[in-house]
Short mmCIF file of C-alpha atoms in Angstrom, two decimals:
data_model
loop_
_atom_site.label_atom_id
_atom_site.label_comp_id
_atom_site.label_asym_id
_atom_site.label_seq_id
_atom_site.Cartn_x
_atom_site.Cartn_y
_atom_site.Cartn_z
CA MET A 159 25.88 131.75 7.79
CA THR A 160 29.23 130.32 8.87
CA ASP A 161 32.32 129.85 6.71
CA THR A 162 31.54 126.12 6.60
CA ASP A 163 28.02 126.87 5.31
CA THR A 164 29.38 128.98 2.46
CA THR A 165 31.95 126.44 1.28
CA ARG A 166 30.50 122.99 1.94
CA ALA A 167 29.06 122.65 -1.60
CA ILE A 168 32.24 123.69 -3.44
CA GLY A 169 32.89 121.28 -6.29
CA ARG A 170 29.27 120.13 -6.42
CA VAL A 171 26.89 120.76 -9.30
CA ALA A 172 23.18 121.44 -8.83
CA VAL A 173 20.37 121.35 -11.39
CA VAL A 174 17.37 123.41 -10.28
CA THR A 175 14.28 123.31 -12.49
CA GLY A 176 11.88 126.20 -12.08
CA GLY A 177 14.96 128.12 -11.01
CA SER A 178 14.05 131.48 -12.54
CA ARG A 179 11.43 132.55 -9.99
CA GLY A 180 9.85 131.93 -6.61
CA ILE A 181 11.07 129.07 -4.48
CA GLY A 182 13.20 127.65 -7.29
CA ARG A 183 15.09 130.90 -7.66
CA ALA A 184 15.70 131.09 -3.91
CA VAL A 185 16.97 127.50 -3.96
CA ALA A 186 19.28 128.20 -6.88
CA HIS A 187 20.70 131.27 -5.12
CA ARG A 188 21.12 129.43 -1.80
CA LEU A 189 22.94 126.50 -3.38
CA GLY A 190 25.08 128.87 -5.44
CA SER A 191 26.02 130.88 -2.35
CA GLY A 192 26.98 127.59 -0.71
CA GLY A 193 29.57 126.94 -3.40
CA ALA A 194 27.69 124.74 -5.87
CA ALA A 195 27.74 125.43 -9.57
CA VAL A 196 24.09 125.86 -10.53
CA VAL A 197 22.17 125.09 -13.70
CA VAL A 198 19.06 127.24 -13.63
CA GLY A 199 16.38 125.40 -15.58
CA TYR A 200 13.42 127.37 -16.90
CA VAL A 201 10.60 126.86 -19.38
CA ALA A 202 9.79 130.50 -20.22
CA GLY A 203 11.04 133.92 -19.20
CA ALA A 204 14.66 133.90 -20.30
CA ALA A 205 15.23 137.34 -18.81
CA ALA A 206 14.23 136.18 -15.34
CA ALA A 207 16.49 133.14 -15.67
CA GLU A 208 19.42 135.32 -16.66
CA GLU A 209 18.69 137.60 -13.70
CA ALA A 210 18.86 134.55 -11.43
CA VAL A 211 22.20 133.59 -12.98
CA SER A 212 23.52 137.15 -12.62
CA ALA A 213 22.59 137.23 -8.94
CA ILE A 214 24.51 134.00 -8.33
CA THR A 215 27.59 135.08 -10.27
CA ALA A 216 27.56 138.55 -8.69
CA ALA A 217 27.87 136.83 -5.33
CA GLY A 218 30.91 134.92 -6.56
CA GLY A 219 29.17 131.74 -7.69
CA ARG A 220 28.98 129.88 -10.98
CA ALA A 221 25.74 129.43 -12.88
CA ILE A 222 24.20 129.04 -16.31
CA ALA A 223 20.59 129.14 -17.51
CA VAL A 224 19.20 126.36 -19.69
CA GLN A 225 15.70 126.31 -21.18
CA ALA A 226 13.81 123.04 -20.83
CA ASP A 227 10.19 122.00 -20.50
CA ILE A 228 10.24 119.37 -17.75
CA THR A 229 7.50 117.38 -19.48
CA ASP A 230 9.75 116.88 -22.52
CA GLU A 231 12.15 114.01 -21.87
CA ASP A 232 14.49 115.05 -24.69
CA ALA A 233 14.74 118.62 -23.41
CA VAL A 234 15.39 117.43 -19.87
CA ALA A 235 18.08 115.01 -21.07
CA ALA A 236 19.68 117.91 -22.94
CA LEU A 237 19.54 120.01 -19.76
CA PHE A 238 21.47 117.34 -17.88
CA ASP A 239 23.88 116.98 -20.80
CA GLN A 240 24.60 120.71 -20.57
CA ALA A 241 25.20 120.44 -16.82
CA GLU A 242 27.70 117.63 -17.35
CA GLU A 243 29.43 119.31 -20.26
CA THR A 244 29.76 122.67 -18.49
CA PHE A 245 30.49 121.61 -14.91
CA GLY A 246 31.55 117.96 -15.14
CA GLY A 247 28.66 116.09 -13.54
CA VAL A 248 25.54 116.38 -11.40
CA ASP A 249 25.36 116.06 -7.61
CA VAL A 250 22.08 117.74 -6.70
CA VAL A 251 18.77 117.83 -8.55
CA VAL A 252 15.90 119.99 -7.29
CA ASN A 253 12.65 119.88 -9.24
CA ALA A 254 10.97 123.14 -8.25
CA ALA A 255 9.05 123.57 -11.50
CA GLY A 256 5.32 123.18 -11.17
CA ARG A 257 1.85 124.35 -12.09
CA MET A 258 -1.19 125.26 -9.99
CA ALA A 259 -4.88 125.46 -10.85
CA LEU A 260 -7.64 126.02 -8.29
CA SER A 261 -11.25 124.98 -8.82
CA PRO A 262 -13.96 122.90 -7.21
CA ILE A 263 -13.67 119.37 -8.55
CA ALA A 264 -17.15 119.61 -10.07
CA ASP A 265 -16.20 122.65 -12.16
CA LEU A 266 -12.63 122.00 -13.28
CA ASP A 267 -11.99 121.96 -17.02
CA LEU A 268 -10.43 118.57 -17.71
CA ALA A 269 -8.02 120.16 -20.17
CA VAL A 270 -6.66 122.17 -17.24
CA LEU A 271 -6.44 118.97 -15.19
CA ASP A 272 -4.43 117.31 -17.95
CA GLN A 273 -2.00 120.27 -18.16
CA LEU A 274 -1.60 120.34 -14.39
CA HIS A 275 -0.84 116.65 -14.10
CA ARG A 276 1.42 116.70 -17.15
CA THR A 277 3.66 119.24 -15.45
CA ASN A 278 3.43 118.13 -11.82
CA VAL A 279 3.32 114.36 -12.26
CA ARG A 280 4.91 113.57 -15.62
CA GLY A 281 7.37 116.46 -15.25
CA THR A 282 8.51 115.28 -11.83
CA PHE A 283 8.85 111.74 -13.16
CA VAL A 284 10.93 112.88 -16.16
CA VAL A 285 13.31 114.92 -13.99
CA ALA A 286 13.54 112.14 -11.38
CA GLN A 287 14.33 109.66 -14.15
CA GLN A 288 17.31 111.70 -15.34
CA ALA A 289 18.41 112.29 -11.74
CA ALA A 290 18.34 108.54 -11.08
CA ARG A 291 20.50 107.91 -14.11
CA ARG A 292 23.04 110.68 -13.58
CA LEU A 293 23.48 111.67 -9.94
CA ARG A 294 26.95 110.95 -8.60
CA ALA A 295 27.60 109.17 -5.31
CA GLY A 296 26.81 111.45 -2.39
CA GLY A 297 24.15 113.18 -4.42
CA SER A 298 20.56 114.16 -3.69
CA PHE A 299 17.24 114.53 -5.45
CA VAL A 300 14.60 116.84 -3.97
CA GLY A 301 11.08 116.99 -5.35
CA PHE A 302 8.32 119.39 -4.39
CA SER A 303 4.91 118.57 -3.03
CA SER A 304 2.63 120.86 -1.02
CA SER A 305 1.25 120.86 2.50
CA VAL A 306 -2.21 121.09 0.92
CA VAL A 307 -1.95 117.31 0.48
CA GLY A 308 -2.49 117.23 4.24
CA THR A 309 -4.64 120.33 4.79
CA GLN A 310 -7.00 119.34 1.95
CA PHE A 311 -8.44 122.81 1.40
CA PRO A 312 -11.41 123.13 -0.97
CA GLU A 313 -10.56 123.95 -4.60
CA TYR A 314 -7.15 122.26 -4.34
CA GLY A 315 -8.36 118.82 -5.42
CA ALA A 316 -6.50 118.58 -8.73
CA TYR A 317 -3.36 120.24 -7.38
CA ALA A 318 -3.28 118.12 -4.21
CA ALA A 319 -3.78 114.97 -6.27
CA SER A 320 -0.81 115.84 -8.47
CA LYS A 321 1.38 116.52 -5.45
CA GLY A 322 0.22 113.33 -3.77
CA ALA A 323 1.69 111.54 -6.75
CA VAL A 324 5.04 113.24 -6.11
CA GLU A 325 4.97 112.05 -2.51
CA ALA A 326 4.19 108.51 -3.65
CA MET A 327 7.31 108.46 -5.84
CA THR A 328 9.65 109.56 -3.06
CA MET A 329 10.30 106.39 -1.09
CA VAL A 330 10.00 104.24 -4.20
CA LEU A 331 12.87 106.09 -5.88
CA ALA A 332 14.91 106.14 -2.66
CA ARG A 333 14.65 102.34 -2.48
CA GLU A 334 15.44 101.93 -6.18
CA LEU A 335 18.70 103.83 -5.63
CA ARG A 336 19.86 101.47 -2.88
CA GLY A 337 23.64 101.19 -2.89
CA ARG A 338 24.19 104.37 -4.90
CA ASP A 339 24.71 106.71 -1.88
CA VAL A 340 22.02 109.02 -3.29
CA THR A 341 19.17 110.44 -1.21
CA VAL A 342 15.64 111.19 -2.39
CA ASN A 343 13.34 113.50 -0.45
CA THR A 344 10.35 115.74 -1.06
CA VAL A 345 9.68 119.15 0.47
CA ALA A 346 6.03 120.12 0.99
CA PRO A 347 5.82 123.85 1.70
CA GLY A 348 2.90 125.49 3.39
CA PRO A 349 1.63 128.95 2.36
CA THR A 350 4.69 130.69 0.96
CA ALA A 351 4.85 134.26 -0.33
CA THR A 352 5.50 133.66 -4.01
CA ASP A 353 3.79 135.16 -7.06
CA LEU A 354 2.22 131.76 -7.76
CA PHE A 355 0.71 131.60 -4.27
CA LEU A 356 -0.47 135.22 -4.13
CA GLU A 357 -2.04 135.27 -7.59
CA GLY A 358 -5.82 135.55 -7.47
CA LYS A 359 -6.10 135.77 -3.68
CA THR A 360 -7.66 138.65 -1.76
CA GLU A 361 -5.85 140.36 1.10
CA GLU A 362 -8.27 138.66 3.48
CA GLN A 363 -7.48 135.21 2.07
CA VAL A 364 -3.75 135.84 2.30
CA GLU A 365 -4.06 137.07 5.89
CA ALA A 366 -6.13 134.04 6.89
CA LEU A 367 -3.55 131.67 5.44
CA ALA A 368 -0.73 133.61 7.08
CA MET A 369 -2.39 133.16 10.47
CA ALA A 370 -3.00 129.42 10.01
CA PRO A 371 0.45 128.21 11.16
CA PRO A 372 1.31 128.62 14.85
CA LEU A 373 4.16 130.90 13.74
CA GLN A 374 1.49 133.24 12.28
CA ARG A 375 3.18 134.27 9.07
CA LEU A 376 3.63 133.16 5.52
CA GLY A 377 6.75 131.24 4.69
CA THR A 378 9.31 132.85 2.44
CA PRO A 379 11.13 131.30 -0.51
CA GLU A 380 14.30 131.62 1.55
CA ASP A 381 12.76 129.53 4.36
CA ILE A 382 12.20 126.71 1.90
CA ALA A 383 15.60 127.14 0.27
CA GLU A 384 17.29 126.55 3.64
CA VAL A 385 15.42 123.26 4.00
CA VAL A 386 16.58 122.17 0.55
CA ALA A 387 20.14 123.24 1.32
CA PHE A 388 20.12 121.02 4.41
CA LEU A 389 18.64 118.00 2.63
CA THR A 390 21.25 118.24 -0.13
CA SER A 391 24.18 118.80 2.22
CA PRO A 392 26.45 116.20 3.83
CA GLU A 393 24.80 117.07 7.16
CA GLY A 394 21.40 116.13 5.75
CA HIS A 395 22.45 112.98 3.96
CA TRP A 396 20.98 110.61 6.57
CA VAL A 397 17.50 111.91 5.73
CA ASN A 398 16.21 109.72 2.91
CA GLY A 399 12.85 108.77 1.42
CA GLN A 400 11.01 111.43 3.43
CA VAL A 401 8.36 114.07 2.83
CA LEU A 402 9.22 117.14 4.91
CA ARG A 403 6.32 119.52 5.54
CA ALA A 404 8.00 122.93 5.82
CA ASN A 405 4.95 124.91 6.84
CA GLY A 406 5.41 126.60 10.20
CA GLY A 407 3.35 124.00 12.05
CA MET A 408 0.25 123.48 9.92
CA ILE A 409 -1.31 120.02 9.97
#
């Protein structure tokens, strides 16, 4: 990392939902190490959120943790209020919060489907709505999809459908923000070594997924965080309305 990389976000403020673990935590740490003040949004697990904050501040950054369920519009508005009150505004919004449920379509409990779509679709919409209202000029919104929208693996029907909705919002919001100097993009990771991904999978399943990309490994949260850092940087500001499949070369 060059000196420019570590200072280019100084003075900027980033809101990262799902920032207490996995990819969201890596994103929060990467943006914090780049000089941004970071609001670590989380829905549960206050200790993990505070650990994420401590890691950022220990490295010389500024960060706070704020609890908010992304499906609750009042809680999300309060999260953005706290970002503005503490740090003066919002320049970057990354919605890394999400939910996964795997099942054949024929067998999925519809209550689980409703919970999944409430978080992944409504939650993304609620966060995007606040981002659209509050991002300052030069700012960026990054949502999260999944490469499974393209790979279409069995048992991912409900999850892929919810992430397809996120992709559908991307260009629409980018066009709605015409003239604001704000970019909107979505990152669609492939198999990435997070607790959410590894949960419930056998070693054989994990190995098979690791060998699927031509690079023959799982992605890491840090791999994805670097993509987000680029998209939210001045260098990445010409990329707008896109879905970027960060997956090591999977279809």
